Tab-separated table of C-alpha atoms in Angstrom:
chain	number	residue	atom	x	y	z
S	28	UNK	CA	75.714	89.765	132.178
S	29	UNK	CA	75.903	93.334	130.987
S	30	UNK	CA	77.275	93.836	127.579
S	31	UNK	CA	80.690	95.467	127.569
S	32	UNK	CA	79.711	97.604	124.885
S	33	UNK	CA	77.705	99.734	127.100
S	34	UNK	CA	80.397	100.744	129.136
S	35	UNK	CA	82.757	101.903	126.624
S	36	UNK	CA	82.322	105.592	126.071
S	37	UNK	CA	81.492	106.877	122.578
S	38	UNK	CA	84.062	107.996	120.373
S	39	UNK	CA	84.364	111.664	119.728
S	40	UNK	CA	86.855	112.574	117.057
S	41	UNK	CA	89.033	115.685	117.884
S	42	UNK	CA	88.159	118.807	116.157
S	43	UNK	CA	91.138	121.029	114.938
S	44	UNK	CA	90.596	124.475	113.041
S	45	UNK	CA	93.546	125.069	110.427
S	46	UNK	CA	94.281	128.106	108.878
S	47	UNK	CA	93.551	127.915	104.993
S	48	UNK	CA	97.689	128.059	104.270
S	49	UNK	CA	98.052	125.195	107.170
S	50	UNK	CA	95.314	123.007	105.325
S	51	UNK	CA	97.677	123.181	102.201
S	52	UNK	CA	100.628	122.477	104.202
S	53	UNK	CA	98.889	119.337	105.496
S	54	UNK	CA	97.008	118.057	102.648
S	55	UNK	CA	100.411	118.489	100.860
S	56	UNK	CA	102.673	116.758	103.311
S	57	UNK	CA	103.969	114.402	100.577
S	58	UNK	CA	105.532	117.109	98.699
S	59	UNK	CA	106.043	119.448	102.031
S	60	UNK	CA	107.514	117.137	104.541
S	61	UNK	CA	107.965	113.912	102.641
S	62	UNK	CA	111.121	115.389	100.931
S	63	UNK	CA	112.712	115.640	104.080
S	64	UNK	CA	112.069	112.661	105.342
S	65	UNK	CA	113.455	110.499	102.030
S	66	UNK	CA	116.434	113.181	101.557
S	67	UNK	CA	117.624	111.969	105.264
S	68	UNK	CA	117.186	108.269	104.545
S	69	UNK	CA	119.374	108.206	101.374
S	70	UNK	CA	121.817	110.680	103.092
S	71	UNK	CA	122.032	108.100	106.002
S	72	UNK	CA	122.367	105.369	103.569
S	73	UNK	CA	125.399	107.586	101.597
S	74	UNK	CA	126.770	108.552	104.961
S	75	UNK	CA	127.296	104.852	105.744
S	76	UNK	CA	129.329	104.450	102.170
S	77	UNK	CA	131.260	107.321	103.205
S	78	UNK	CA	132.393	105.764	106.293
S	79	UNK	CA	133.364	102.934	104.589
S	80	UNK	CA	135.666	104.891	102.285
S	81	UNK	CA	136.992	106.565	105.076
S	82	UNK	CA	138.037	103.303	106.598
S	83	UNK	CA	139.285	102.276	103.240
S	84	UNK	CA	141.448	105.471	103.049
S	85	UNK	CA	142.772	105.223	106.444
S	86	UNK	CA	143.604	101.443	106.047
S	87	UNK	CA	146.147	101.537	103.263
S	88	UNK	CA	149.607	101.525	103.981
S	89	UNK	CA	151.837	103.606	102.014
S	90	UNK	CA	155.412	102.767	102.605
S	91	UNK	CA	156.510	106.168	101.462
S	92	UNK	CA	153.921	108.232	103.764
S	93	UNK	CA	152.702	110.044	100.945
S	94	UNK	CA	148.832	109.290	101.924
S	95	UNK	CA	149.512	111.131	105.060
S	96	UNK	CA	149.169	114.331	103.505
S	97	UNK	CA	145.460	114.113	102.985
S	98	UNK	CA	144.591	113.036	106.447
S	99	UNK	CA	143.056	116.392	107.669
S	100	UNK	CA	141.547	116.969	104.596
S	101	UNK	CA	139.625	113.570	105.167
S	102	UNK	CA	139.118	114.198	108.678
S	103	UNK	CA	137.456	117.630	108.183
S	104	UNK	CA	135.478	116.557	105.583
S	105	UNK	CA	133.899	113.706	108.021
S	106	UNK	CA	133.446	115.841	110.654
S	107	UNK	CA	131.600	118.509	108.374
S	108	UNK	CA	129.295	115.613	106.868
S	109	UNK	CA	128.637	114.388	110.638
S	110	UNK	CA	127.378	117.924	111.332
S	111	UNK	CA	124.909	117.590	108.106
S	112	UNK	CA	123.990	114.620	108.941
S	113	UNK	CA	122.969	115.472	112.575
S	114	UNK	CA	121.095	118.315	111.026
S	115	UNK	CA	118.846	116.532	108.991
S	116	UNK	CA	117.925	114.375	111.711
S	117	UNK	CA	117.116	117.391	113.754
S	118	UNK	CA	114.931	118.812	111.041
S	119	UNK	CA	113.361	115.624	110.397
S	120	UNK	CA	112.415	115.155	114.273
S	121	UNK	CA	111.153	118.485	114.558
S	122	UNK	CA	109.066	118.274	111.688
S	123	UNK	CA	107.275	114.977	112.065
S	124	UNK	CA	107.821	113.998	115.823
S	125	UNK	CA	108.227	116.848	118.059
S	126	UNK	CA	105.309	118.825	116.180
S	127	UNK	CA	103.318	115.808	114.762
S	128	UNK	CA	99.999	117.635	115.832
S	129	UNK	CA	100.771	121.063	115.288
S	130	UNK	CA	101.310	121.809	111.781
S	131	UNK	CA	101.083	125.689	112.212
S	132	UNK	CA	104.569	125.400	114.353
S	133	UNK	CA	105.862	122.807	111.728
S	134	UNK	CA	105.386	124.999	108.721
S	135	UNK	CA	106.820	128.099	110.108
S	136	UNK	CA	110.288	126.172	111.429
S	137	UNK	CA	111.549	126.861	108.103
S	138	UNK	CA	111.989	130.591	108.908
S	139	UNK	CA	112.604	130.526	112.682
S	140	UNK	CA	114.422	127.386	113.169
S	141	UNK	CA	118.139	127.717	112.286
S	142	UNK	CA	118.588	124.333	111.492
S	143	UNK	CA	115.770	124.572	109.017
S	144	UNK	CA	116.888	127.473	107.182
S	145	UNK	CA	120.657	127.026	107.344
S	146	UNK	CA	120.378	123.525	105.447
S	147	UNK	CA	121.331	124.917	102.269
S	148	UNK	CA	124.108	127.095	103.840
S	149	UNK	CA	125.735	123.864	105.264
S	150	UNK	CA	125.587	121.704	102.017
S	151	UNK	CA	127.249	124.636	100.210
S	152	UNK	CA	129.982	124.827	102.625
S	153	UNK	CA	130.736	121.013	101.902
S	154	UNK	CA	130.675	121.621	98.551
S	155	UNK	CA	132.722	124.565	98.197
S	156	UNK	CA	135.158	122.378	100.313
S	157	UNK	CA	135.273	119.563	98.028
S	158	UNK	CA	135.513	121.893	94.530
S	159	UNK	CA	138.362	123.765	96.430
S	160	UNK	CA	140.432	120.195	96.616
S	161	UNK	CA	139.965	119.510	92.810
S	162	UNK	CA	140.419	123.194	91.578
S	163	UNK	CA	143.935	122.652	93.703
S	164	UNK	CA	144.445	119.442	91.973
S	165	UNK	CA	143.792	121.038	88.676
S	166	UNK	CA	146.463	123.708	89.510
S	167	UNK	CA	148.961	121.138	90.380
S	168	UNK	CA	148.009	119.267	86.948
S	169	UNK	CA	148.305	122.477	84.476
S	170	UNK	CA	149.638	125.641	86.545
S	171	UNK	CA	147.042	127.541	84.575
S	172	UNK	CA	146.364	130.139	87.467
S	173	UNK	CA	143.972	132.104	85.742
S	174	UNK	CA	141.566	129.357	85.168
S	175	UNK	CA	141.888	128.277	88.634
S	176	UNK	CA	140.871	131.777	89.881
S	177	UNK	CA	138.233	132.278	87.708
S	178	UNK	CA	136.843	128.641	89.348
S	179	UNK	CA	137.511	130.291	92.764
S	180	UNK	CA	135.474	133.307	91.876
S	181	UNK	CA	132.532	130.903	90.666
S	182	UNK	CA	132.859	128.864	94.223
S	183	UNK	CA	133.036	132.259	96.146
S	184	UNK	CA	129.850	133.729	94.198
S	185	UNK	CA	127.990	130.305	95.283
S	186	UNK	CA	128.944	130.515	99.144
S	187	UNK	CA	127.793	134.186	99.280
S	188	UNK	CA	124.696	133.202	97.097
S	189	UNK	CA	123.798	130.179	99.676
S	190	UNK	CA	124.684	132.940	102.680
S	191	UNK	CA	122.294	135.195	101.415
S	192	UNK	CA	119.615	132.628	101.019
S	193	UNK	CA	120.066	131.849	104.548
S	194	UNK	CA	119.750	135.227	105.458
S	195	UNK	CA	116.740	136.138	103.631
S	196	UNK	CA	114.884	132.696	104.636
S	197	UNK	CA	113.962	134.055	108.286
S	198	UNK	CA	112.371	137.074	106.376
S	199	UNK	CA	110.214	134.634	104.095
S	200	UNK	CA	111.113	136.919	101.177
S	201	UNK	CA	110.388	134.417	98.195
S	202	UNK	CA	111.579	136.269	95.278
S	203	UNK	CA	115.086	137.029	96.752
S	204	UNK	CA	115.381	133.096	98.120
S	205	UNK	CA	114.630	132.077	94.605
S	206	UNK	CA	116.845	134.074	92.938
S	207	UNK	CA	119.824	133.560	95.019
S	208	UNK	CA	119.067	130.101	95.221
S	209	UNK	CA	119.400	129.773	91.296
S	210	UNK	CA	122.747	131.919	91.568
S	211	UNK	CA	124.017	129.522	94.053
S	212	UNK	CA	123.505	126.262	91.703
S	213	UNK	CA	124.379	127.882	88.126
S	214	UNK	CA	127.751	128.740	90.238
S	215	UNK	CA	128.186	125.199	91.215
S	216	UNK	CA	127.014	123.758	87.968
S	217	UNK	CA	129.449	126.151	86.239
S	218	UNK	CA	132.468	125.155	88.531
S	219	UNK	CA	131.764	121.407	88.245
S	220	UNK	CA	131.687	121.670	84.493
S	221	UNK	CA	135.222	123.307	84.407
S	222	UNK	CA	136.842	121.196	86.417
S	223	UNK	CA	135.645	118.175	85.102
S	224	UNK	CA	136.141	119.249	81.478
S	225	UNK	CA	139.273	121.069	81.759
S	226	UNK	CA	140.656	118.477	83.774
S	227	UNK	CA	139.872	115.831	81.291
S	228	UNK	CA	140.728	117.726	78.385
S	229	UNK	CA	144.531	118.520	79.399
S	230	UNK	CA	145.005	114.884	80.415
S	231	UNK	CA	143.598	113.572	76.836
S	232	UNK	CA	146.048	116.420	75.125
S	233	UNK	CA	148.959	115.307	77.115
S	234	UNK	CA	149.154	111.379	75.689
S	235	UNK	CA	152.497	110.407	74.236
S	236	UNK	CA	153.582	107.310	72.329
S	237	UNK	CA	154.453	105.744	75.750
S	238	UNK	CA	151.866	103.058	76.168
S	239	UNK	CA	152.296	102.852	79.900
S	240	UNK	CA	151.402	106.762	80.229
S	241	UNK	CA	148.562	106.906	77.754
S	242	UNK	CA	147.217	103.883	79.597
S	243	UNK	CA	147.344	105.908	83.093
S	244	UNK	CA	146.195	109.026	81.263
S	245	UNK	CA	142.958	107.134	80.153
S	246	UNK	CA	142.521	105.586	83.616
S	247	UNK	CA	142.489	109.034	85.060
S	248	UNK	CA	140.315	110.331	82.733
S	249	UNK	CA	137.751	108.049	83.673
S	250	UNK	CA	138.031	108.511	86.848
S	251	UNK	CA	137.361	112.317	86.689
S	252	UNK	CA	134.192	111.854	84.926
S	253	UNK	CA	133.268	108.827	87.285
S	254	UNK	CA	133.485	111.256	90.196
S	255	UNK	CA	132.337	114.338	88.777
S	256	UNK	CA	128.901	113.385	87.172
S	257	UNK	CA	127.047	112.045	90.616
S	258	UNK	CA	127.351	115.467	92.336
S	259	UNK	CA	127.053	117.639	89.196
S	260	UNK	CA	123.635	115.762	87.657
S	261	UNK	CA	122.328	115.988	91.378
S	262	UNK	CA	122.881	120.026	91.456
S	263	UNK	CA	121.532	120.494	87.723
S	264	UNK	CA	118.171	118.267	88.904
S	265	UNK	CA	118.001	120.370	92.242
S	266	UNK	CA	118.129	123.769	90.396
S	267	UNK	CA	115.463	122.332	87.644
S	268	UNK	CA	113.076	121.302	90.193
S	269	UNK	CA	113.442	124.171	92.287
S	270	UNK	CA	112.729	126.576	89.283
S	271	UNK	CA	109.558	124.051	88.046
S	272	UNK	CA	108.336	123.725	91.649
S	273	UNK	CA	109.194	126.498	93.915
S	274	UNK	CA	106.327	126.335	96.458
S	275	UNK	CA	107.139	122.812	96.897
S	276	UNK	CA	109.835	121.552	98.906
S	277	UNK	CA	110.437	118.406	96.454
S	278	UNK	CA	114.215	119.689	95.781
S	279	UNK	CA	115.689	119.416	99.267
S	280	UNK	CA	115.704	115.555	98.761
S	281	UNK	CA	118.461	116.509	96.156
S	282	UNK	CA	119.936	119.460	98.077
S	283	UNK	CA	119.850	116.646	101.558
S	284	UNK	CA	121.795	114.182	99.562
S	285	UNK	CA	124.315	116.604	97.479
S	286	UNK	CA	127.007	117.007	99.984
S	287	UNK	CA	127.353	113.083	100.473
S	288	UNK	CA	127.812	112.835	96.857
S	289	UNK	CA	130.634	115.504	96.597
S	290	UNK	CA	132.317	113.803	99.925
S	291	UNK	CA	132.197	110.470	98.142
S	292	UNK	CA	133.508	111.703	95.125
S	293	UNK	CA	136.759	112.872	96.980
S	294	UNK	CA	137.109	109.866	99.141
S	295	UNK	CA	136.770	107.870	95.955
S	296	UNK	CA	139.689	109.786	93.923
S	297	UNK	CA	141.834	109.408	96.841
S	298	UNK	CA	141.105	105.703	97.183
S	299	UNK	CA	141.909	105.410	93.529
S	300	UNK	CA	145.097	106.603	94.063
S	301	UNK	CA	145.743	103.749	96.736
S	302	UNK	CA	144.436	101.270	94.407
S	303	UNK	CA	146.898	102.189	91.693
S	304	UNK	CA	149.809	102.413	94.047
S	305	UNK	CA	148.921	98.652	95.681
S	306	UNK	CA	148.324	97.358	91.809
S	307	UNK	CA	151.942	98.616	91.245
S	308	UNK	CA	153.796	97.255	94.061
S	309	UNK	CA	152.102	93.867	94.064
S	310	UNK	CA	153.316	93.890	90.217
S	311	UNK	CA	156.776	94.883	91.599
S	312	UNK	CA	157.140	97.500	89.040
S	313	UNK	CA	160.514	98.944	88.972
S	314	UNK	CA	160.451	100.019	85.406
S	315	UNK	CA	158.536	100.015	81.962
S	316	UNK	CA	158.560	98.630	78.647
S	317	UNK	CA	158.493	101.944	76.115
S	318	UNK	CA	156.393	101.104	73.043
S	319	UNK	CA	155.876	102.692	70.046
S	320	UNK	CA	154.025	101.897	66.574
S	321	UNK	CA	153.035	98.855	68.195
S	322	UNK	CA	156.571	97.880	68.813
S	323	UNK	CA	158.249	96.750	72.128
S	324	UNK	CA	161.132	98.603	72.929
S	325	UNK	CA	163.888	99.053	75.576
S	326	UNK	CA	162.780	98.406	79.157
S	327	UNK	CA	164.241	101.474	81.483
S	328	UNK	CA	164.965	100.799	84.900
S	329	UNK	CA	164.494	102.662	87.890
S	330	UNK	CA	168.218	103.707	87.927
S	331	UNK	CA	167.705	105.582	84.628
S	332	UNK	CA	167.787	109.179	85.177
S	333	UNK	CA	166.796	112.030	82.884
S	334	UNK	CA	166.218	116.090	83.232
S	335	UNK	CA	163.196	117.845	82.137
S	336	UNK	CA	162.644	117.691	78.316
S	337	UNK	CA	165.291	115.137	77.953
S	338	UNK	CA	164.887	112.781	74.744
S	339	UNK	CA	165.221	108.667	75.004
S	340	UNK	CA	166.460	106.961	71.861
S	341	UNK	CA	167.276	103.228	71.650
S	342	UNK	CA	167.581	100.647	69.163
S	343	UNK	CA	163.927	99.211	69.868
S	344	UNK	CA	162.264	101.206	67.478
S	345	UNK	CA	161.810	104.639	70.141
S	346	UNK	CA	163.193	107.429	68.867
S	347	UNK	CA	163.103	110.937	70.088
S	348	UNK	CA	160.496	110.183	73.494
S	349	UNK	CA	160.190	113.557	75.003
S	350	UNK	CA	160.072	112.578	78.850
S	351	UNK	CA	159.541	116.360	79.953
S	352	UNK	CA	155.727	115.933	78.235
S	353	UNK	CA	155.268	113.021	80.107
S	354	UNK	CA	156.136	114.367	83.466
S	355	UNK	CA	154.187	117.554	82.772
S	356	UNK	CA	151.043	115.410	81.815
S	357	UNK	CA	151.144	113.767	85.133
S	358	UNK	CA	152.756	116.468	87.127
S	359	UNK	CA	149.333	117.633	88.366
S	360	UNK	CA	148.863	114.429	90.272
S	361	UNK	CA	151.943	114.496	92.327
S	362	UNK	CA	154.830	113.749	90.002
S	363	UNK	CA	158.314	115.373	90.617
S	364	UNK	CA	159.440	117.496	87.825
S	365	UNK	CA	162.984	116.362	88.179
S	366	UNK	CA	162.872	112.714	88.727
S	367	UNK	CA	163.645	109.714	86.969
S	368	UNK	CA	161.700	108.166	83.823
S	369	UNK	CA	160.292	105.237	85.973
S	370	UNK	CA	158.887	107.430	88.332
S	371	UNK	CA	157.293	109.814	85.865
S	372	UNK	CA	155.430	107.429	83.953
S	373	UNK	CA	155.191	104.556	86.204
S	374	UNK	CA	154.447	106.349	89.679
S	375	UNK	CA	151.403	105.588	91.619
S	376	UNK	CA	148.024	108.056	91.240
S	377	UNK	CA	148.507	110.507	94.502
S	378	UNK	CA	145.269	112.398	94.160
């Protein structure tokens, strides 16, 4: 019987001649293609978290109907994030599947395929969308329009810089791309830092002798830092990696996951408001004990009404409690300026 080995055609490997710059691209695939793949995998995981946060938001039943005011905000945010996810999947498919054996085309996609060179712009749009919400919240909290105007200018600069990066990307103008990318990241860092620090500082300086107000403000301050740190740290790492390794695409990993971090921070903020409401409703809070000097004072019921700036005095160790200051401390989070003391201090967190 004839050996089967003689019937097997001798294996002849394919010979592909690559240009020098394509050889650099292929040999450095871990740093040129890998970031797209890793970033998309993490981004898909974060998209799942975002969908769970969205489901949590819509599952909350607010008897007063105040949560409905943010429905369109959440819906638009989810649409933008789904578009971003689809864009990332398209990029990975075109780079790793469609042009698997054609590295010349894969290398040039960054300059000829819109889904590639607009990746930074789509990230910036979601970031600005979320930052605008937090700027709006800060305005309601403080009514300091001049600070909000400066924050808005920084977000505008960030968005314009992202547009210019998208414009120069097909032209392969590396110097301008790098310059405007840095402007974009620095502007985003400035906005995030201002929003977080100014909001936290304003909350802390509005602490009062009312224990319930102080506890709520401390909780809101922690929430401000918890929601702001992940996207801010990601932007900083993105900028540092881009400046230190400009030829590689390592920074794209952080650029891809950044919009999901912004979106989750917004949804987490809204859901935390609902959690506080649920806690108070389950506790049946209709009034609150006022404390000062570690002594329990008089309990004020929901029927007690005060106008802005009114004082409260009682025989329980509470003297000259300025209700107007407590109301102002929380008005940016949705508390009415002319309402009863119970609503001013104990009302759920609307943002």
